[in-house]
Coordinates of C-alpha atoms and ligand atoms in Angstrom, one line a residue:
M288 CA 114.9 96.2 105.8
Q289 CA 115.7 93.5 103.2
Y290 CA 114.6 95.3 99.0
R291 CA 114.1 93.4 95.7
H292 CA 114.5 92.7 92.0
F293 CA 111.0 93.5 90.4
G294 CA 111.2 91.5 87.5
K295 CA 112.0 93.9 84.4
L296 CA 110.1 97.4 86.6
N297 CA 113.0 99.5 88.0
I298 CA 111.9 99.2 91.9
S299 CA 113.5 98.0 95.3
P300 CA 110.4 96.7 97.3
S301 CA 111.2 95.2 100.7
L302 CA 110.8 92.1 100.8
L303 CA 108.2 92.1 103.8
G304 CA 104.8 93.4 102.2
F305 CA 101.6 94.5 104.4
G306 CA 99.3 92.4 103.0
C307 CA 95.8 93.8 105.1
M308 CA 93.1 90.9 104.7
R309 CA 94.0 89.8 108.5
F310 CA 93.8 93.3 110.5
P311 CA 93.0 92.8 114.1
L312 CA 88.7 93.3 115.4
K313 CA 87.2 94.9 117.8
G314 CA 83.9 92.9 117.4
E315 CA 83.0 89.2 115.8
K316 CA 82.6 90.7 112.2
D317 CA 84.7 90.7 109.6
S318 CA 84.1 94.4 108.6
D319 CA 84.7 95.4 112.8
I320 CA 88.6 96.0 112.3
D321 CA 89.9 97.6 115.3
R322 CA 90.9 101.3 113.6
D323 CA 93.3 102.7 115.9
E324 CA 95.6 99.6 116.2
A325 CA 95.3 98.5 112.1
I326 CA 96.4 102.2 111.3
K327 CA 98.8 101.4 114.0
M328 CA 100.5 98.6 112.8
I329 CA 100.4 100.1 109.2
R330 CA 103.0 103.3 109.9
Y331 CA 104.6 100.9 112.6
G332 CA 105.6 98.6 109.1
I333 CA 106.3 102.0 107.0
D334 CA 108.2 103.6 109.4
N335 CA 110.7 100.0 109.4
G336 CA 110.9 100.1 105.7
I337 CA 108.0 97.9 104.3
N338 CA 107.5 100.1 101.6
Y339 CA 104.0 97.8 99.3
V340 CA 100.7 97.5 101.2
D341 CA 98.3 95.4 99.1
T342 CA 94.2 95.6 99.8
A343 CA 91.4 94.7 97.8
Y344 CA 88.1 96.0 96.9
S345 CA 86.7 92.9 99.6
Y346 CA 88.6 92.8 102.1
H347 CA 87.4 92.8 105.6
G348 CA 83.8 93.2 104.2
G349 CA 84.6 96.3 101.7
Q350 CA 86.2 98.2 104.8
S351 CA 90.1 97.4 104.2
E352 CA 90.1 100.2 101.6
F353 CA 88.6 102.7 103.3
L354 CA 91.3 102.0 106.3
V355 CA 94.2 101.8 104.4
G356 CA 93.0 104.7 102.8
E357 CA 93.8 106.5 106.5
A358 CA 96.6 105.1 107.5
L359 CA 98.2 106.4 104.2
S360 CA 97.3 109.8 104.9
D361 CA 99.8 112.3 107.0
G362 CA 102.5 111.9 104.6
Y363 CA 102.4 108.1 104.4
R364 CA 101.0 107.7 101.2
D365 CA 104.3 108.9 99.1
K366 CA 106.0 106.3 101.1
V367 CA 104.3 102.8 100.0
M368 CA 103.6 101.4 96.9
L369 CA 99.7 101.1 97.1
A370 CA 98.2 97.8 95.1
T371 CA 94.2 96.6 95.3
K372 CA 92.6 94.8 93.0
N373 CA 89.6 95.2 91.1
P374 CA 86.7 92.7 92.6
T375 CA 86.8 90.4 89.0
W376 CA 83.4 89.1 90.3
H377 CA 81.4 91.9 90.8
V378 CA 82.1 93.0 87.1
K379 CA 79.7 92.8 84.7
T380 CA 80.4 94.8 81.9
A381 CA 83.5 96.6 80.6
D382 CA 81.8 100.2 82.7
D383 CA 81.7 98.1 86.0
W384 CA 85.9 98.0 85.5
D385 CA 85.6 102.1 85.3
N386 CA 83.1 102.7 87.7
F387 CA 85.1 100.2 90.6
L388 CA 88.9 101.7 89.7
E389 CA 87.0 105.2 90.5
E390 CA 85.1 104.1 93.8
Q391 CA 88.5 102.5 95.4
L392 CA 90.7 105.4 94.3
K393 CA 87.8 107.8 96.6
R394 CA 88.1 105.2 99.5
L395 CA 92.3 104.6 98.7
K396 CA 92.4 109.0 99.1
T397 CA 94.7 108.8 96.0
D398 CA 94.8 110.2 92.5
R399 CA 97.0 106.8 91.8
I400 CA 97.4 103.2 92.6
D401 CA 100.8 102.0 91.7
F402 CA 99.6 98.1 91.1
Y403 CA 96.6 97.1 90.5
L404 CA 94.8 94.3 90.4
Q405 CA 92.3 92.1 88.4
H406 CA 91.4 89.8 91.7
C407 CA 91.4 86.0 91.5
L408 CA 91.6 85.3 88.0
D409 CA 90.8 81.6 87.6
F410 CA 89.4 79.3 84.5
D411 CA 85.7 81.4 84.0
S412 CA 86.6 84.8 85.6
W413 CA 90.0 85.0 82.6
N414 CA 87.8 84.0 79.7
K415 CA 84.7 86.6 81.1
F416 CA 87.9 89.3 81.4
K417 CA 89.2 88.7 77.7
E418 CA 85.2 89.1 76.0
L419 CA 84.6 92.2 78.2
N420 CA 87.7 93.3 76.7
L421 CA 89.2 94.3 80.5
W422 CA 92.4 94.4 79.1
E423 CA 91.9 97.3 76.7
K424 CA 90.5 99.2 80.4
A425 CA 93.5 98.6 82.4
M426 CA 95.9 100.7 79.4
K427 CA 93.4 103.0 79.8
A428 CA 93.5 104.3 83.2
K429 CA 97.5 103.4 82.6
A430 CA 97.7 106.0 79.8
E431 CA 95.7 108.2 82.1
G432 CA 97.9 107.6 85.0
K433 CA 95.2 106.8 87.4
I434 CA 96.9 103.1 87.9
K435 CA 101.1 102.6 87.6
Y436 CA 101.8 99.0 87.2
F437 CA 98.4 95.9 85.7
G438 CA 99.1 92.7 86.9
F439 CA 96.5 89.7 88.2
S440 CA 96.4 87.5 91.7
F441 CA 95.3 83.6 91.0
H442 CA 93.8 81.0 91.6
D443 CA 93.7 77.9 89.3
D444 CA 95.7 75.4 88.1
Y445 CA 98.9 75.6 86.5
E446 CA 97.5 75.3 82.5
V447 CA 95.5 78.7 83.1
F448 CA 98.2 80.0 85.0
A449 CA 100.8 79.8 81.8
D450 CA 98.1 81.1 79.6
I451 CA 97.2 83.8 81.3
L452 CA 101.0 84.7 81.1
D453 CA 101.2 84.0 77.7
T454 CA 98.4 86.4 76.5
Y455 CA 99.2 90.0 77.8
D456 CA 102.6 92.2 79.0
W457 CA 101.7 91.8 82.7
D458 CA 104.0 94.1 84.7
F459 CA 103.5 91.7 87.5
C460 CA 101.5 88.6 89.1
Q461 CA 100.5 87.7 93.1
I462 CA 100.2 83.6 93.2
Q463 CA 100.2 81.7 96.5
L464 CA 103.2 79.9 97.5
N465 CA 104.6 78.7 100.6
Y466 CA 106.5 75.5 101.8
L467 CA 103.0 73.4 101.9
D468 CA 102.1 74.6 98.6
T469 CA 105.0 74.1 95.9
D470 CA 102.2 72.1 93.2
F471 CA 99.2 73.4 94.1
Q472 CA 97.7 76.2 91.7
A473 CA 100.2 77.9 89.7
G474 CA 102.8 76.4 92.6
L475 CA 107.3 77.2 92.1
K476 CA 106.6 75.9 88.5
G477 CA 104.4 79.0 87.3
L478 CA 107.2 81.0 89.8
E479 CA 109.6 79.4 87.2
K480 CA 107.9 80.3 84.5
A481 CA 107.0 84.0 85.6
Q482 CA 110.6 84.3 86.4
S483 CA 111.6 83.5 82.5
K484 CA 109.1 86.2 81.8
N485 CA 111.1 88.6 83.6
I486 CA 107.4 88.8 85.3
G487 CA 108.1 90.2 89.0
V488 CA 106.4 87.8 91.5
I489 CA 104.5 89.2 94.3
I490 CA 103.4 85.7 97.1
M491 CA 100.2 85.4 99.2
E492 CA 99.3 83.2 101.9
P493 CA 102.7 83.1 102.6
L494 CA 101.8 81.2 106.2
R495 CA 98.8 79.0 104.6
G496 CA 96.9 82.0 106.1
G497 CA 98.4 81.3 109.6
K498 CA 98.3 77.5 109.3
L499 CA 102.3 77.4 109.8
V500 CA 102.7 78.5 112.3
H501 CA 99.7 78.3 114.7
N502 CA 98.4 74.4 115.7
V503 CA 101.5 73.0 114.4
P504 CA 101.2 69.4 114.8
E505 CA 103.2 67.6 117.2
N506 CA 105.5 65.6 114.8
I507 CA 106.2 68.7 112.6
L508 CA 106.7 70.7 115.5
A509 CA 109.3 67.8 117.3
K510 CA 111.0 68.0 113.7
F511 CA 111.8 71.5 114.0
R512 CA 112.9 70.4 117.2
D513 CA 115.5 68.4 116.2
Y514 CA 117.0 70.3 113.5
P515 CA 120.2 71.8 114.5
V516 CA 119.4 75.2 113.2
Q517 CA 116.7 76.6 115.8
R518 CA 114.2 78.8 114.0
K519 CA 110.7 79.4 114.6
P520 CA 108.1 77.7 112.1
V521 CA 107.5 81.5 111.2
E522 CA 111.0 82.4 110.3
W523 CA 111.1 78.9 108.2
A524 CA 108.1 79.4 106.0
L525 CA 109.4 83.2 105.3
R526 CA 113.1 81.8 104.8
W527 CA 111.9 79.8 102.0
L528 CA 110.5 81.9 100.5
C529 CA 113.1 84.6 100.4
H530 CA 115.8 81.8 98.8
H531 CA 113.8 81.7 95.4
P532 CA 115.4 85.1 93.6
G533 CA 112.1 85.6 92.0
I534 CA 109.8 86.7 94.1
S535 CA 110.0 90.2 94.5
V536 CA 107.4 90.9 97.6
V537 CA 105.9 88.0 100.3
L538 CA 102.5 89.4 101.3
S539 CA 102.4 88.8 105.2
G540 CA 98.6 89.4 107.2
M541 CA 99.5 90.6 110.2
S542 CA 97.0 90.6 112.7
T543 CA 99.0 91.8 115.9
I544 CA 101.7 94.4 116.5
E545 CA 104.3 91.8 117.9
Q546 CA 103.8 90.2 114.7
V547 CA 104.3 92.9 112.5
K548 CA 107.4 93.3 114.2
E549 CA 108.3 89.9 114.3
N550 CA 107.9 89.5 110.6
I551 CA 110.0 93.1 110.1
E552 CA 112.9 91.5 112.4
I553 CA 113.6 88.4 110.1
C554 CA 112.7 90.1 106.5
S555 CA 115.4 93.4 107.6
R556 CA 118.2 90.2 108.3
E557 CA 121.9 90.7 106.3
D558 CA 121.4 86.9 105.2
M559 CA 117.3 87.2 103.8
I560 CA 118.4 87.1 100.4
P561 CA 118.0 85.4 97.6
G562 CA 120.1 81.2 97.9
C563 CA 119.8 81.9 101.5
M564 CA 119.0 78.3 102.0
S565 CA 121.3 75.5 102.0
E566 CA 120.9 72.5 100.1
K567 CA 120.4 70.2 103.5
E568 CA 117.9 72.6 104.7
L569 CA 115.7 72.9 102.1
S570 CA 115.6 69.0 102.1
F571 CA 114.4 69.3 105.5
I572 CA 111.6 71.9 104.8
N573 CA 110.4 69.5 101.3
N574 CA 110.9 66.2 104.2
L575 CA 109.1 67.4 106.5
A576 CA 105.9 69.0 104.7
N577 CA 106.0 65.9 102.5
E578 CA 104.8 64.4 105.9
W579 CA 102.8 66.8 106.7
K580 CA 100.6 67.0 103.4
E581 CA 99.8 63.2 104.1
M582 CA 97.9 64.2 106.7
K583 CA 93.8 64.8 107.0
Q584 CA 93.9 68.4 107.1
I585 CA 91.4 70.4 105.1
N586 CA 93.4 73.2 103.2
C587 CA 91.5 76.2 104.4
T588 CA 93.4 79.6 104.3
G589 CA 90.9 81.4 106.6
C590 CA 90.8 83.8 103.8
N591 CA 87.3 84.3 104.2
Y592 CA 86.2 85.0 100.6
C593 CA 83.4 82.2 101.5
M594 CA 81.9 84.4 104.1
P595 CA 79.4 85.5 104.9
C596 CA 77.5 82.4 104.8
P597 CA 73.8 83.4 103.9
N598 CA 72.8 80.6 106.3
N599 CA 75.0 81.7 109.1
V600 CA 77.7 79.0 108.6
N601 CA 81.2 79.5 110.1
I602 CA 82.8 78.5 107.4
P603 CA 86.3 78.8 108.5
E604 CA 85.8 77.9 112.1
C605 CA 83.8 75.0 111.7
F606 CA 87.8 73.7 108.9
R607 CA 89.9 74.9 111.3
A608 CA 87.4 73.1 114.4
Y609 CA 87.8 69.7 112.6
N610 CA 92.2 71.0 111.5
Y611 CA 92.6 71.0 114.9
A612 CA 91.0 67.7 115.7
H613 CA 93.8 66.4 113.4
S614 CA 97.0 68.3 114.9
V615 CA 98.1 65.2 116.2
R616 CA 98.3 67.0 120.4
G617 CA 97.1 64.1 122.7
D618 CA 94.1 66.5 123.7
A619 CA 93.0 67.6 120.5
H620 CA 89.2 65.8 119.8
D621 CA 87.9 66.2 123.1
V622 CA 89.2 70.8 122.5
S623 CA 87.8 70.9 118.3
R624 CA 84.9 68.8 120.2
Q625 CA 83.9 71.9 122.7
K626 CA 84.7 74.2 119.7
Y627 CA 82.3 73.0 118.0
K628 CA 79.7 72.6 120.4
W629 CA 80.5 76.9 120.5
L630 CA 79.5 76.7 117.0
T631 CA 76.5 74.8 117.5
D632 CA 74.9 76.6 120.5
N633 CA 75.3 79.8 118.0
F634 CA 73.7 77.8 114.9
A635 CA 76.7 78.7 113.1
D636 CA 77.7 74.7 112.5
A637 CA 77.8 72.4 109.7
S638 CA 74.1 71.4 110.1
N639 CA 72.6 74.4 109.1
C640 CA 74.2 74.9 105.8
I641 CA 71.4 74.4 103.3
E642 CA 73.7 73.4 100.3
C643 CA 73.6 76.6 98.0
G644 CA 76.3 76.8 96.1
A645 CA 77.6 80.1 97.4
C646 CA 80.7 79.8 98.8
E647 CA 81.9 77.0 96.8
S648 CA 82.1 79.5 93.9
A649 CA 83.4 82.0 96.1
C650 CA 86.7 79.8 97.1
P651 CA 90.0 80.8 95.6
Q652 CA 91.2 76.7 97.6
H653 CA 88.4 75.8 95.3
L654 CA 87.5 73.3 98.5
P655 CA 84.4 70.9 98.4
I656 CA 83.1 72.8 101.0
I657 CA 79.6 71.3 100.8
E658 CA 80.8 68.0 101.2
T659 CA 83.6 68.8 103.4
L660 CA 81.3 70.1 106.0
K661 CA 78.4 67.2 106.2
V662 CA 82.5 64.6 106.7
L663 CA 83.3 67.0 110.2
H664 CA 80.0 67.3 111.3
E665 CA 79.8 63.2 111.4
E666 CA 83.2 63.7 113.5
L667 CA 82.7 66.2 115.9
I668 CA 79.3 66.2 116.8
K669 CA 80.2 62.8 117.7
Ligands
LIG143 N1 94.5 87.9 95.8 C1 94.2 87.2 96.8 O1 93.2 86.2 95.9 C2 95.2 87.0 97.8 C3 94.6 86.3 98.5 C4 94.5 85.9 100.1 C5 95.6 86.7 99.8 N2 95.9 88.0 99.5 C6 97.2 88.9 99.9 O2 98.4 88.3 100.1 C7 98.0 88.1 102.3 C8 99.3 87.6 103.0 O3 98.0 86.3 102.5 P1 97.2 85.5 104.3 O4 97.3 86.8 104.6 O5 96.2 84.5 103.0 O6 98.4 84.7 104.7 P2 99.7 84.6 105.4 O7 99.7 85.8 105.5 O8 99.8 82.7 105.0 O9 98.4 83.8 107.2 C9 98.4 85.3 107.9 C10 98.5 84.9 109.4 O10 99.3 84.1 109.4 C11 99.5 84.5 111.2 N3 100.4 85.3 111.2 C12 101.6 86.3 110.5 N4 102.4 86.7 111.1 C13 102.9 85.9 112.2 C14 103.4 86.0 113.4 N5 104.9 86.4 113.1 N6 103.8 84.8 114.6 C15 102.9 84.0 114.3 N7 101.4 84.0 113.3 C16 101.8 85.0 112.2 C17 98.6 85.5 111.6 O11 97.3 84.7 111.8 P3 96.5 85.4 112.9 O12 95.6 86.2 113.1 O13 95.6 83.9 113.0 O14 97.4 85.0 114.4 C18 98.1 86.3 110.2 O15 96.6 86.3 109.9 C19 97.1 88.7 102.5 O16 97.1 89.8 103.4 C20 96.6 89.6 101.1 O17 96.7 91.0 101.0 C21 95.3 87.9 98.3
LIG144 S1 76.5 75.9 100.7 FE1 76.1 76.3 102.7 S2 77.6 76.6 104.0 FE2 78.1 77.3 101.2 S3 77.4 79.4 101.5 FE3 75.7 78.0 101.2 S4 74.6 77.4 103.2 FE4 76.7 78.3 103.7
LIG145 S1 86.7 77.5 102.7 FE1 87.4 78.9 100.9 S2 87.2 80.5 101.0 FE2 86.5 80.0 103.3 S3 87.8 81.2 104.0 FE3 88.7 78.6 103.6 S4 90.0 79.3 102.1 FE4 89.0 81.0 101.7

C-alpha cells in the first residue's frame, strides 16, 4: 500500500481509504447490508494496508456505522483512523450536534472519532453551521478527546468552498473529484486552494459512483484500447487522482471483495506516487473526459441520498437506465427499455413522481430531478 502526506497533520494515511457507503446487500433495501461479507471486506482491507475508514450517520439507511463498529471490534479499531460525519440536515439546534456525536460513538463502539466531518456542506447548511455556532461545539468535543480532527465534506460551488476554508482553521476537508469533475463543485481549483492552506484533502466519488468503470461508452472504451499503455478504466481513474500531490486519501466505495483486492493491488504499486502520470497521459485523459462530458448523460452518482422517495420512485435506477441508453452500445436503448419496464411493473418508474421536491433538496449533485424524470420517462416508456 502507498501512504501519503496529510497536509499539516503529522500522519500517513493509506492512499486507498475504505468508503462505507456501497456495501454488498442481502435484499432490495439499502439498509439490508450483507453483514458477514461487509465485515470480511473491511478486515481484508485493513489486513492489507488500508488505515482510513470513512462512514457517516446516514449511510445505508443508518446501518453503516453499526456495521463499521462491528467490523472494527476484535482489535481492528486501533489499526485505523476512523472517520464519520455529523448529519448536517438533521441538526436543528446546537444541542442536536452533541447528541448525534454521542449516538455515533455508541454506534461505532468507540470512545473517540479520529476524523469527524460536518456532512455535505453547501451554501445553506454552511450558513446554518455558522448561525448555530457549531464550530464551538466541535472545538469543545476536540478538547474533550471525543474527536481528534474536525473537517467537512462539501457539495456546492467553488466560491462557497473557498469561503468555508477561509473562515475557520479546518484540519482537513473532503471533496468530490475525478477526471470528469475537474471543474465541478470544488474541483481542481478547490484542491489547489486547500493545498495552498496546507489542508489535507480526502477524495470521494473517485469513480463517479461507478460511472467511470461500469457501462463505459463504446467510444471511450475504444480510446482506452487504442492508447499505447493498456490499463483498465479503474486504474486510469485511481492513477489520475494519485498523480495529484495535494490528495491524501482516495475513498473508494467497494461492493465486492474482488473490488477491494483490485483497488488495493492498484494502490500498492511502486509507481502509484504523486506525479505518476506523464504530460502525454494527462492530456489523453483530459481529451477523453471532454468527449465523455459532451455525451447526453445524467450526472447521477447513485449515492442514494435522495432515497427513499415517498412515492416509491427508484430515482437512481431510472437515471441508470437512461444513462445506459446513451452509452452508445448497439443494443443500449432496447436493454434500457427492458430495465425501465421492470421499474414500471414495480411502480418505481418516473411516472409515480408527485413532485414533492424532497429528493432535490437532498441531492448533493443538485440535479433537477423532477424535470429530468419527465424527460427520461418520455424516452424510455416508448
Ligand atoms: N461526504 C459525502 O458527501 C460523500 C458523498 C459520497 C461519497 N462519500 C464517501 O466517499 C466514498 C467513495 O464514493 P462513492 O462510494 O460514492 O463512489 P465511487 O468510489 O466513485 O464508486 C463506487 C462504486 O464503484 C464501483 N467500483 C469500485 N471499485 C471497483 C473496481 N475495482 N472495479 C469495478 N467497479 C468498482 C462499485 O460499483 P458497483 O457497486 O456498481 O459494482 C462501487 O459501488 C463513499 O463510499 C463514502 O465513504 C462521501
Ligand atoms: S419529487 Fe418525485 S421523485 Fe422526488 S421524492 Fe418527491 S415524488 Fe419522489
Ligand atoms: S439523484 Fe442525486 S441524490 Fe439521488 S442517487 Fe443520484 S446523485 Fe444521489
